[in-house]
mmCIF file of C-alpha atoms in Angstrom:
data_model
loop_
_atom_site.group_PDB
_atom_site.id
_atom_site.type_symbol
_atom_site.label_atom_id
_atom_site.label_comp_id
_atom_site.label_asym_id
_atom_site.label_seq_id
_atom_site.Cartn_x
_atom_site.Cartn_y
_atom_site.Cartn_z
ATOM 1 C CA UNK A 292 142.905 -13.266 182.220
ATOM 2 C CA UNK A 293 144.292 -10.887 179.476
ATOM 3 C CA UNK A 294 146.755 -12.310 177.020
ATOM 4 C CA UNK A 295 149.005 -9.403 177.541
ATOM 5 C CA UNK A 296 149.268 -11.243 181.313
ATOM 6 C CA UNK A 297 151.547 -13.432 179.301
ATOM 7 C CA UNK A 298 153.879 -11.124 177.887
ATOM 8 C CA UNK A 299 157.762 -11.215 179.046
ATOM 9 C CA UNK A 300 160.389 -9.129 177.290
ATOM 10 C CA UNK A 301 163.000 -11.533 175.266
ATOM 11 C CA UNK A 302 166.583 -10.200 173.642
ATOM 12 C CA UNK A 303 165.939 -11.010 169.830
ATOM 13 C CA UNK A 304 169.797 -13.012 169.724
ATOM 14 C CA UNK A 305 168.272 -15.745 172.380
ATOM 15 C CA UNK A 306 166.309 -16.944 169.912
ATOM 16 C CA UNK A 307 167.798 -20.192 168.456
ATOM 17 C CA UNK A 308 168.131 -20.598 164.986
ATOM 18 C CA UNK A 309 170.170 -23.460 164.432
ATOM 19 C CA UNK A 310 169.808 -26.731 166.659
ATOM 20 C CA UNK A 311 173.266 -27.639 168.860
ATOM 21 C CA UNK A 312 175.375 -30.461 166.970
ATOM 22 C CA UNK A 313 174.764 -33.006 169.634
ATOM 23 C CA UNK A 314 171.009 -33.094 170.691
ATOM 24 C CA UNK A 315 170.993 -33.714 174.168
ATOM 25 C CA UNK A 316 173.917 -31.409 175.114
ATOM 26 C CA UNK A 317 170.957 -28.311 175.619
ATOM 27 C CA UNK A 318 170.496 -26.847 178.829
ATOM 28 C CA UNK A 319 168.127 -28.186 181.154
ATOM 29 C CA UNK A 320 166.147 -25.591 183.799
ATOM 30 C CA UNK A 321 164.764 -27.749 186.095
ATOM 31 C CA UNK A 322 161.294 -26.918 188.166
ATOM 32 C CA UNK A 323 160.500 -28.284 191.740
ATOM 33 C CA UNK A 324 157.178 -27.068 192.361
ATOM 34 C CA UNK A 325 157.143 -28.222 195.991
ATOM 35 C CA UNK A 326 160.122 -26.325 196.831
ATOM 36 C CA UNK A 327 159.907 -23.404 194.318
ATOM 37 C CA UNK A 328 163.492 -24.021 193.341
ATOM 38 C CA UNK A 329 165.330 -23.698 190.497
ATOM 39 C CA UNK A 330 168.241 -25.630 188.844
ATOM 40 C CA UNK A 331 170.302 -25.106 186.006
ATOM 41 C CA UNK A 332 171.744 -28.218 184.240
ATOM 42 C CA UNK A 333 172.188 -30.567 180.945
ATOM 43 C CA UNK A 334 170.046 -32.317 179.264
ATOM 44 C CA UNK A 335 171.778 -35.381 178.929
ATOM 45 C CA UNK A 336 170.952 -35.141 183.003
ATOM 46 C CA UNK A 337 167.680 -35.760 183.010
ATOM 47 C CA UNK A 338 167.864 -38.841 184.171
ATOM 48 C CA UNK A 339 169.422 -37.665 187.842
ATOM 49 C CA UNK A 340 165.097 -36.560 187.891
ATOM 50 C CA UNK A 341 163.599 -39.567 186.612
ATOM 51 C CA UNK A 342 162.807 -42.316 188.714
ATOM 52 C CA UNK A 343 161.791 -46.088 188.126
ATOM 53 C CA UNK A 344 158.856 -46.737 187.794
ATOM 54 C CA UNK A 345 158.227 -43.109 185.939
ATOM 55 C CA UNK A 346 156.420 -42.912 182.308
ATOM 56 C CA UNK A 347 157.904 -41.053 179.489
ATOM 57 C CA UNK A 348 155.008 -40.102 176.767
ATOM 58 C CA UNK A 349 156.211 -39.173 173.331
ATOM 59 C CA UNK A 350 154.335 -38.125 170.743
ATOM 60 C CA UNK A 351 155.235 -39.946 167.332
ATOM 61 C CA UNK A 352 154.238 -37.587 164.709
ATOM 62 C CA UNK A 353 156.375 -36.839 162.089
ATOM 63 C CA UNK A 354 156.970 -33.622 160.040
ATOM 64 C CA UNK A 355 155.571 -33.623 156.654
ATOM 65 C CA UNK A 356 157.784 -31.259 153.814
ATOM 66 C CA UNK A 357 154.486 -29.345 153.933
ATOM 67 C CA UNK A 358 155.530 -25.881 152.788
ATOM 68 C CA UNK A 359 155.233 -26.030 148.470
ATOM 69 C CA UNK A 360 155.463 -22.807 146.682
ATOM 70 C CA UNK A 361 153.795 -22.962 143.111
ATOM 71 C CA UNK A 362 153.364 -20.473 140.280
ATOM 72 C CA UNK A 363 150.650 -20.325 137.965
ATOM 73 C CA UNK A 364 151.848 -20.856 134.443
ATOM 74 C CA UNK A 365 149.588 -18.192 132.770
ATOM 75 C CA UNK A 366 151.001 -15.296 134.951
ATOM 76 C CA UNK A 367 153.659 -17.000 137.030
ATOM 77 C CA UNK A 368 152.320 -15.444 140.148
ATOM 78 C CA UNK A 369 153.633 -17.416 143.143
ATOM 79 C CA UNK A 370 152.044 -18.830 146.017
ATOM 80 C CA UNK A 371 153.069 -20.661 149.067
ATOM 81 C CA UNK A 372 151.129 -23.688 150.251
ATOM 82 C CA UNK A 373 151.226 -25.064 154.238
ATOM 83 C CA UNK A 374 149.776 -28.275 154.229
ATOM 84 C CA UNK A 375 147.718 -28.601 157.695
ATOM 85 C CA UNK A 376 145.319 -31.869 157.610
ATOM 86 C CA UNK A 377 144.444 -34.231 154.889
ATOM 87 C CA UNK A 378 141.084 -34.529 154.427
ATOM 88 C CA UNK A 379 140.549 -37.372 152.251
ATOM 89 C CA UNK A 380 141.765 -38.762 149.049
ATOM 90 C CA UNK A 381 144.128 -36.125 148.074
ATOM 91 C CA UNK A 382 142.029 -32.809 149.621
ATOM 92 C CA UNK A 383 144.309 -31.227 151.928
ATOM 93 C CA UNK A 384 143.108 -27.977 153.748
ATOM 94 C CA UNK A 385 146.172 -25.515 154.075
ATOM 95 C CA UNK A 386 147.486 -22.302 154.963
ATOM 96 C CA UNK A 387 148.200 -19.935 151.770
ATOM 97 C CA UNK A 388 149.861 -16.614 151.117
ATOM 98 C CA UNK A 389 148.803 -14.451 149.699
ATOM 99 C CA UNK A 390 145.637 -15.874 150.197
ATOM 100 C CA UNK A 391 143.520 -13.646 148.869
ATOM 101 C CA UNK A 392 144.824 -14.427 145.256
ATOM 102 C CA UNK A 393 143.816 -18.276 145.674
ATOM 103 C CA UNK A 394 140.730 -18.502 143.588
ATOM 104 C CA UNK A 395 138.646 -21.538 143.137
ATOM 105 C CA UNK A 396 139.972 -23.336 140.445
ATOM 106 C CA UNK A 397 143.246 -21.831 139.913
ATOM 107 C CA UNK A 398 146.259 -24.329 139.519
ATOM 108 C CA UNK A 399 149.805 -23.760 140.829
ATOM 109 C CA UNK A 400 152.731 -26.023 139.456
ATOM 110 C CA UNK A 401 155.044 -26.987 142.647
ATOM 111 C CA UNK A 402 157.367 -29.032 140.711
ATOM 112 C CA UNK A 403 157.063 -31.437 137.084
ATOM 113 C CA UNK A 404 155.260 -34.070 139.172
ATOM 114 C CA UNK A 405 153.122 -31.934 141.489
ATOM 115 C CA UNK A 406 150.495 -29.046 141.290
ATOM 116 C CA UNK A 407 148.192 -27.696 143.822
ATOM 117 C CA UNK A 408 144.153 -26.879 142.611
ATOM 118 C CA UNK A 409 142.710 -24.785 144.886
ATOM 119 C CA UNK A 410 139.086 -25.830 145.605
ATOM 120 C CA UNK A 411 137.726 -22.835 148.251
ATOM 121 C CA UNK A 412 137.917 -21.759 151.083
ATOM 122 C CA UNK A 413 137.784 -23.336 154.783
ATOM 123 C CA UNK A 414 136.846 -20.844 156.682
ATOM 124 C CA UNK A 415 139.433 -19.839 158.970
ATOM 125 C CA UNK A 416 142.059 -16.828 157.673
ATOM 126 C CA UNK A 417 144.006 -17.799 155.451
ATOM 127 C CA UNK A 418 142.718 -21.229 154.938
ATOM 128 C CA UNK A 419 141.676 -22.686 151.546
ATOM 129 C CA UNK A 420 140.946 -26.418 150.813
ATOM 130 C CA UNK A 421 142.914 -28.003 147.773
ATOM 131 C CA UNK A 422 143.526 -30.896 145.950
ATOM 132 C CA UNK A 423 147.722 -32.004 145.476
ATOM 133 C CA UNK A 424 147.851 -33.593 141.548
ATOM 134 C CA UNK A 425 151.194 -35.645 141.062
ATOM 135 C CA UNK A 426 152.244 -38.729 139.068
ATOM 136 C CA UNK A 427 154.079 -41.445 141.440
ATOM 137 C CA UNK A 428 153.894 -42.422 145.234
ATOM 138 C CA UNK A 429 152.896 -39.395 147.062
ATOM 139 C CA UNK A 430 155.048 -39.380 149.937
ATOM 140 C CA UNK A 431 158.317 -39.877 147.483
ATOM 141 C CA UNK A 432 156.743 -36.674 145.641
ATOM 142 C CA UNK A 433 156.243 -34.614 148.578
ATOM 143 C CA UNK A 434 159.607 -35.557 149.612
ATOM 144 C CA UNK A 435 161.343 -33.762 146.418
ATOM 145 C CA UNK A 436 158.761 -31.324 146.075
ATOM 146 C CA UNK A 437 158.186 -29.678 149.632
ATOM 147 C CA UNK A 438 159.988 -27.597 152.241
ATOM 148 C CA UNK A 439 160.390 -28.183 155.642
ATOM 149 C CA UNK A 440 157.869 -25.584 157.251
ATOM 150 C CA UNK A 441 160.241 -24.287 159.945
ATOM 151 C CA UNK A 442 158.714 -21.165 162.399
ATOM 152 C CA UNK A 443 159.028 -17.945 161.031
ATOM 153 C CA UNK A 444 161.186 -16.755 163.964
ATOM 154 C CA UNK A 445 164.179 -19.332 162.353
ATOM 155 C CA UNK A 446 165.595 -17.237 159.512
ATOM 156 C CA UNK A 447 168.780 -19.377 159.167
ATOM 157 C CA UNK A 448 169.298 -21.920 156.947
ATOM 158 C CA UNK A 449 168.340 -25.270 158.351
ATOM 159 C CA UNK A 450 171.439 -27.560 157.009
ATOM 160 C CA UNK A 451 169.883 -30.949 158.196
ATOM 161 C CA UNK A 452 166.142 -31.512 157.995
ATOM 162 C CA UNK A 453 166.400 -34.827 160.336
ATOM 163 C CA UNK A 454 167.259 -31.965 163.156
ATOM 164 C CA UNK A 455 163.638 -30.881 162.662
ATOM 165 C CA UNK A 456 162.013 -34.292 163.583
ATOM 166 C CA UNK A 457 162.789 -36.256 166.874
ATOM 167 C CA UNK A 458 164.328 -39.240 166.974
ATOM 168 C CA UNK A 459 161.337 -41.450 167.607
ATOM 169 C CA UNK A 460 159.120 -39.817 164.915
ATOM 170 C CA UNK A 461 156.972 -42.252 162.859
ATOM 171 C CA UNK A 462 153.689 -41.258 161.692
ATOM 172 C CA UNK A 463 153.460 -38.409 158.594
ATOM 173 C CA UNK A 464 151.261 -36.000 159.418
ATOM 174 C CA UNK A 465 152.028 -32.689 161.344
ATOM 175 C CA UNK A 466 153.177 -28.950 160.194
ATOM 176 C CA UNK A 467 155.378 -28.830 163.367
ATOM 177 C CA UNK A 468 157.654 -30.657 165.659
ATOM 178 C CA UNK A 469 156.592 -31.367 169.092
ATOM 179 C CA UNK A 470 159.869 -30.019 169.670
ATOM 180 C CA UNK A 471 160.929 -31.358 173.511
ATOM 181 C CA UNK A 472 162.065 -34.586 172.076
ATOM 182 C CA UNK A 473 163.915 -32.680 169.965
ATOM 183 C CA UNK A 474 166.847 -33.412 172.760
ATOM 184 C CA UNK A 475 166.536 -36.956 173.241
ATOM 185 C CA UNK A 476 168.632 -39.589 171.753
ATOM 186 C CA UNK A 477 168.594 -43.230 171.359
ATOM 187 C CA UNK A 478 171.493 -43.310 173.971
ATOM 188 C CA UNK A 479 169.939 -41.492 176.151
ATOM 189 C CA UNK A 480 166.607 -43.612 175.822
ATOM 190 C CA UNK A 481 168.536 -46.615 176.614
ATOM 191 C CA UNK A 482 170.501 -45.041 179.859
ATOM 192 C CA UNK A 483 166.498 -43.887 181.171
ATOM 193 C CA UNK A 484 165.885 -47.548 180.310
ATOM 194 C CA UNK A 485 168.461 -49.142 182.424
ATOM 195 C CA UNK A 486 166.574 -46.973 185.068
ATOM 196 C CA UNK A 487 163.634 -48.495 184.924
ATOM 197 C CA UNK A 488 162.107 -45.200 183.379
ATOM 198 C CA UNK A 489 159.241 -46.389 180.418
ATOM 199 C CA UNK A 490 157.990 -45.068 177.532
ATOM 200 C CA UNK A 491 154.455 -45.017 176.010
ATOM 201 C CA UNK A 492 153.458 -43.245 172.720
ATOM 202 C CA UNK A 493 151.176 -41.652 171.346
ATOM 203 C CA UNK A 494 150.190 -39.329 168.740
ATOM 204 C CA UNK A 495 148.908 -35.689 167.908
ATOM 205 C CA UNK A 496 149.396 -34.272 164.303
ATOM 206 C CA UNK A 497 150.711 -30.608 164.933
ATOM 207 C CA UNK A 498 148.385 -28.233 162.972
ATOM 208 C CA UNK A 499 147.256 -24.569 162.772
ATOM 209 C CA UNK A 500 147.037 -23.698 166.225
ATOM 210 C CA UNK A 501 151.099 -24.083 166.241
ATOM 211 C CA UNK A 502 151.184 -20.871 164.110
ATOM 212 C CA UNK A 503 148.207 -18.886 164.887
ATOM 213 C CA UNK A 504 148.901 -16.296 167.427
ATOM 214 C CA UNK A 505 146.203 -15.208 170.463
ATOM 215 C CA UNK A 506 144.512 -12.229 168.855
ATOM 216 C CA UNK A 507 141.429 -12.188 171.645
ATOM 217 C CA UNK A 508 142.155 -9.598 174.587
ATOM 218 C CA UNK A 509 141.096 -11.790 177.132
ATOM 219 C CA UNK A 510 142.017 -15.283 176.717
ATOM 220 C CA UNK A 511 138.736 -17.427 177.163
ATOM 221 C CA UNK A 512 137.887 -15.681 173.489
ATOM 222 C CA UNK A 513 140.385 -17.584 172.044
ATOM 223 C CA UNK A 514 139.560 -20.684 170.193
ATOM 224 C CA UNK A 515 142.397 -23.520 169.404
ATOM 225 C CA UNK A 516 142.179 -25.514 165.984
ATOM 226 C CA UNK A 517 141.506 -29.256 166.426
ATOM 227 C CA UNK A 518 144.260 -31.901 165.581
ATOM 228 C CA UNK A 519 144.176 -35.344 165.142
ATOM 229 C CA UNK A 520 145.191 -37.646 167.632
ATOM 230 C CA UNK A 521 145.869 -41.440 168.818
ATOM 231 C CA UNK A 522 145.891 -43.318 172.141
ATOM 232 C CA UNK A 523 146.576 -46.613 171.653
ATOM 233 C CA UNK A 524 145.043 -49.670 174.648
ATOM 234 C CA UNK A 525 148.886 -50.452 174.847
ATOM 235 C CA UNK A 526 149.627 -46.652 175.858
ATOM 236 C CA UNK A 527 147.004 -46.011 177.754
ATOM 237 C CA UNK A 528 147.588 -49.204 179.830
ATOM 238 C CA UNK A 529 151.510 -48.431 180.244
ATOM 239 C CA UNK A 530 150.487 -45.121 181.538
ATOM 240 C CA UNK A 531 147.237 -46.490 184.030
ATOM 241 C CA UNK A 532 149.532 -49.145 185.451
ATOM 242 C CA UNK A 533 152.633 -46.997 186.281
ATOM 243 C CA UNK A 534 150.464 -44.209 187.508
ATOM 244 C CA UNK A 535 148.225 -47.539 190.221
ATOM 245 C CA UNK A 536 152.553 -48.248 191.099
ATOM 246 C CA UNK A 537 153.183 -44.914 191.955
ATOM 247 C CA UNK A 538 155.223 -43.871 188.985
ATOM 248 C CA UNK A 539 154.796 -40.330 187.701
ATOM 249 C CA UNK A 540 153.273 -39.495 183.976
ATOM 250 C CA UNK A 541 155.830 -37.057 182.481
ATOM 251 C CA UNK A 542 155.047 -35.705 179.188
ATOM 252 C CA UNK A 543 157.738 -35.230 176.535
ATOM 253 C CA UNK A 544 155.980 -31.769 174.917
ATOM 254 C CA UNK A 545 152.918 -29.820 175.226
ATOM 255 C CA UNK A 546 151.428 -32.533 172.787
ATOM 256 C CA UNK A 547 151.532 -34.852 174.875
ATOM 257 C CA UNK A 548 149.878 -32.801 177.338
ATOM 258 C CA UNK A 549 147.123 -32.216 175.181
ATOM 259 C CA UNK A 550 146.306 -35.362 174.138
ATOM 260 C CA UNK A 551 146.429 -37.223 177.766
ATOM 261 C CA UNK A 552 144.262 -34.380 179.142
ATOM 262 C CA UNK A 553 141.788 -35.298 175.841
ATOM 263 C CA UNK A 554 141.396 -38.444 176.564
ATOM 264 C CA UNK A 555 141.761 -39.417 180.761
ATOM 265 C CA UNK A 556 138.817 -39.536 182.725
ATOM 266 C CA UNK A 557 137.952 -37.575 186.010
ATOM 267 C CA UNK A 558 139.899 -39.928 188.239
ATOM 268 C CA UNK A 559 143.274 -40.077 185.687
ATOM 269 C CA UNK A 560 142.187 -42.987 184.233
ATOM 270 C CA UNK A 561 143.638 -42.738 180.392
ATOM 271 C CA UNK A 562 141.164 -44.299 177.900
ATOM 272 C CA UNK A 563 142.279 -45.545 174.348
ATOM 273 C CA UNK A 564 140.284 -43.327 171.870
ATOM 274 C CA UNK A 565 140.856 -41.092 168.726
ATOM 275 C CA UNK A 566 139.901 -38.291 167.136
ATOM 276 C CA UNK A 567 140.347 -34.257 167.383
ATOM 277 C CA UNK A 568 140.795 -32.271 170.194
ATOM 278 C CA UNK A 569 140.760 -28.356 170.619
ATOM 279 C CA UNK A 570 141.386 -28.458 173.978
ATOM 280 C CA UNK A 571 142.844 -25.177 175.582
ATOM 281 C CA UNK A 572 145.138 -25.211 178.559
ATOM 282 C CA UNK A 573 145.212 -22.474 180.854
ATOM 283 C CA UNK A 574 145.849 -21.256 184.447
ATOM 284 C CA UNK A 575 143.076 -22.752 186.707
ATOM 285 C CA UNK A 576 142.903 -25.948 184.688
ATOM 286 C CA UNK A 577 142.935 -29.395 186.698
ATOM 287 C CA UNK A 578 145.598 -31.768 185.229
ATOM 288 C CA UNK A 579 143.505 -35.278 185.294
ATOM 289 C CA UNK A 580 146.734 -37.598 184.288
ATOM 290 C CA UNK A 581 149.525 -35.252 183.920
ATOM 291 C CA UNK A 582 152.351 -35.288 186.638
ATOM 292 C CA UNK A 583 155.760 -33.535 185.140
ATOM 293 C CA UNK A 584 156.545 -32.044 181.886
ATOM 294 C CA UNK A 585 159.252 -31.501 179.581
ATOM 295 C CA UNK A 586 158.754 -28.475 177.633
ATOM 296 C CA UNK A 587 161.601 -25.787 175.752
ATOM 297 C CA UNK A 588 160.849 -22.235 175.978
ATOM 298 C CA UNK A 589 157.649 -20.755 174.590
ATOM 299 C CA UNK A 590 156.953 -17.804 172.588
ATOM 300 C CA UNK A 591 155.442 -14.475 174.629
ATOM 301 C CA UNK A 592 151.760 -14.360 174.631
ATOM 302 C CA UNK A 593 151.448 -18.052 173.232
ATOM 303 C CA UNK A 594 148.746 -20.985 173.847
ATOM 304 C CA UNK A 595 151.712 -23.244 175.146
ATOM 305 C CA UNK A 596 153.196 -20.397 177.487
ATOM 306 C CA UNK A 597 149.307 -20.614 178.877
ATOM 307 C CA UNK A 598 149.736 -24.108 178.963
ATOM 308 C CA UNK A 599 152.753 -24.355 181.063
ATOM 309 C CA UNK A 600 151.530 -21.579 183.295
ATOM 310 C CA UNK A 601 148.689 -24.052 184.164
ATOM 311 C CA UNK A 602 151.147 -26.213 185.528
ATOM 312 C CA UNK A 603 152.074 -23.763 188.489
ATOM 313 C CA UNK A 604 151.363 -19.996 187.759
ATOM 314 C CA UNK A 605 151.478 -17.082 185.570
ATOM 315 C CA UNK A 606 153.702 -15.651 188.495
ATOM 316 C CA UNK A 607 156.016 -18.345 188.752
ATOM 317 C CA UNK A 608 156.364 -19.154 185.211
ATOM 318 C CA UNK A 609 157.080 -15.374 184.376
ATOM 319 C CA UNK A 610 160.063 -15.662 187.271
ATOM 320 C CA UNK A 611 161.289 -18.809 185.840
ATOM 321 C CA UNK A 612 161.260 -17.380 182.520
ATOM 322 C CA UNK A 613 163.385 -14.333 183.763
ATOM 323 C CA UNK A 614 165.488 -16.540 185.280
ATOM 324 C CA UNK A 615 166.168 -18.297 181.945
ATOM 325 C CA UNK A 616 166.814 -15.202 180.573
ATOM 326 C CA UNK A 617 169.354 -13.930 182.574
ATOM 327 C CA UNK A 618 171.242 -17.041 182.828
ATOM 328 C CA UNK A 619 171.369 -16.665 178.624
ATOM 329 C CA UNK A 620 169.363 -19.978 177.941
ATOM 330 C CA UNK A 621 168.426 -20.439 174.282
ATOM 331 C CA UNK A 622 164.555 -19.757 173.325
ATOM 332 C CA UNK A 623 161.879 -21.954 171.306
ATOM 333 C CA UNK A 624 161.980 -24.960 168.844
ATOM 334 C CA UNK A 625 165.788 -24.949 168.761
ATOM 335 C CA UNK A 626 166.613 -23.562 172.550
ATOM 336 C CA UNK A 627 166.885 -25.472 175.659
ATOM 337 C CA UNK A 628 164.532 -27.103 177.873
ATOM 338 C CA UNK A 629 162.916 -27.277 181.221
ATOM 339 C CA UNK A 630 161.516 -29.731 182.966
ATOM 340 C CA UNK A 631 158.377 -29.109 185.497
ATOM 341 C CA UNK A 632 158.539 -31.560 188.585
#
């Protein structure tokens, strides 16, 4: 397959750029695969599709204020620093730009209590491996120091970081939000939980392969970044026993997606492990533990568009997707959502 199978024309003011000012008040396109029908509702619905006895998996990462911009004091040339994985101690490897001027032992002040040393290169474009120097407790420092490393296709203003993390989010560590439980609230949790709906978490730090575009004509070229992830026994045995009662596995983002598929065996059987996965979703794949998804709307061309076609087809995705355009739905991190049944 050709990546420009996954290409879909999208009206520029459909992107979101600001988040609605009650999170689960999005639209909701919902999927029946069975029946190749589609319905248009809320979010705050999703429950009417959820039965007892179904598994909700989250991913817990949280978003790190990863984007720093220093300047070098001799010339006060700026640079801009994406904090991707920490390697140990205080190495980080990172996307910078411009990258070419990051030279081995150059130093760029962020802020009075952190600078960034650039140590090399890592070997992917745009990488380079550094080392963060600060006086105090690092996350407090980050916290003043950094930006919130929204998508480049957000130009507004974001008013209320908190809007950029979901509501369950625990563990520091990603460059991204797994952005489908961007819509859930602690209400709403509760209502799914008088339901008998469950919940079982997990975790994938979002990385590089969030902002590095397919550049390979023909998909199978294309190689994902790895990213760090967790299955804990008490997740994976929420998800085996629901799955042995009938109960469906829906996953709350393409993270989720990614890491269940990582880890489950042949027969669906989900083992506790960690460690990094590349794995790469696309059409013709066999979903091992998988059942539903919730997912929002994907860029064109994109690894996660890939990954959601998997789910059904290129065809039907591309329909559903014209569907969601026409109807005026609101695209990527901050649009609406759809869930695959």
């Amino acid at each position: 397959m050709k990546t420009s199978d996954f290409y879909y024309e999208l009206p520029k003011e459909l992107i979101a750029q600001t988040p609605l000012s009650e999170r689960s008040a999005s639209r909701l396109l919902v999927y029946d695969r069975d029946r190749k029908e589609i319905t248009d509702t809320v979010f705050s619905k999703i429950g009417d599709y959820l039965r007892r006895g179904d598994v909700l998996v989250r991913n817990t990462t949280r978003v790190i204020p990863a984007r720093l911009i220093g300047t070098r004091a001799e010339t006060g040339g700026m640079m801009e620093f994406l904090l991707l994985r920490r390697q140990e101690g205080d190495v980080w490897d990172c996307l910078c730009k411009p990258a070419k001027r990051a030279k081995a032992g150059l130093v760029y002040r962020v802020s009075p209590e952190l600078s960034v040393i650039v140590l090399g290169d890592t070997g992917s474009e745009g990488g380079k491996r550094v080392r963060l120097d600060y006086n105090g407790i690092f996350e407090e420092v980050l916290d003043r120091a950094g930006q919130t490393p929204l998508p480049p296709y957000i130009t507004a203003k974001l008013e209320d970081k908190r809007r950029y993390q979901t509501v369950y989010a625990r563990e520091d560590g990603s460059a991204a939000a797994p952005t489908a439980g961007l819509h859930f609230t602690n209400e709403l949790f509760a209502r799914l939980a008088d339901k008998g709906v469950e919940v079982a978490d997990l975790l994938l730090h979002v990385g590089l392969g969030t902002f590095r575009p397919v550049s390979a004509e023909n998909i199978e070229e294309h190689h994902m970044h790895s990213e760090y992830y967790e299955v804990t026994e008490a997740c994976a045995e929420k998800i085996n026993r629901a799955k042995s009662l009938g109960g469906r596995v829906v996953c709350v983002g393409t993270t989720s997606v990614r890491t269940l598929e990582s880890v489950a065996d042949d027969g669906g059987v989900v083992r506790a492990k960690n460690g990094f996965t590349d794995i790469f979703i696309t059409p013709g794949y066999r979903f091992k533990a998988v059942d539903a998804l919730i997912t929002n709307f994907h860029l064109p061309e994109s690894t996660l568009l890939m990954l959601v076609s998997a789910l059904c087809s290129r065809e039907e995705i591309l329909r559903i997707y014209a569907h969601a355009v026409s109807e005026r739905y609101r695209f990527f991190s901050f649009g609406d959502a759809m869930l695959i049944l």
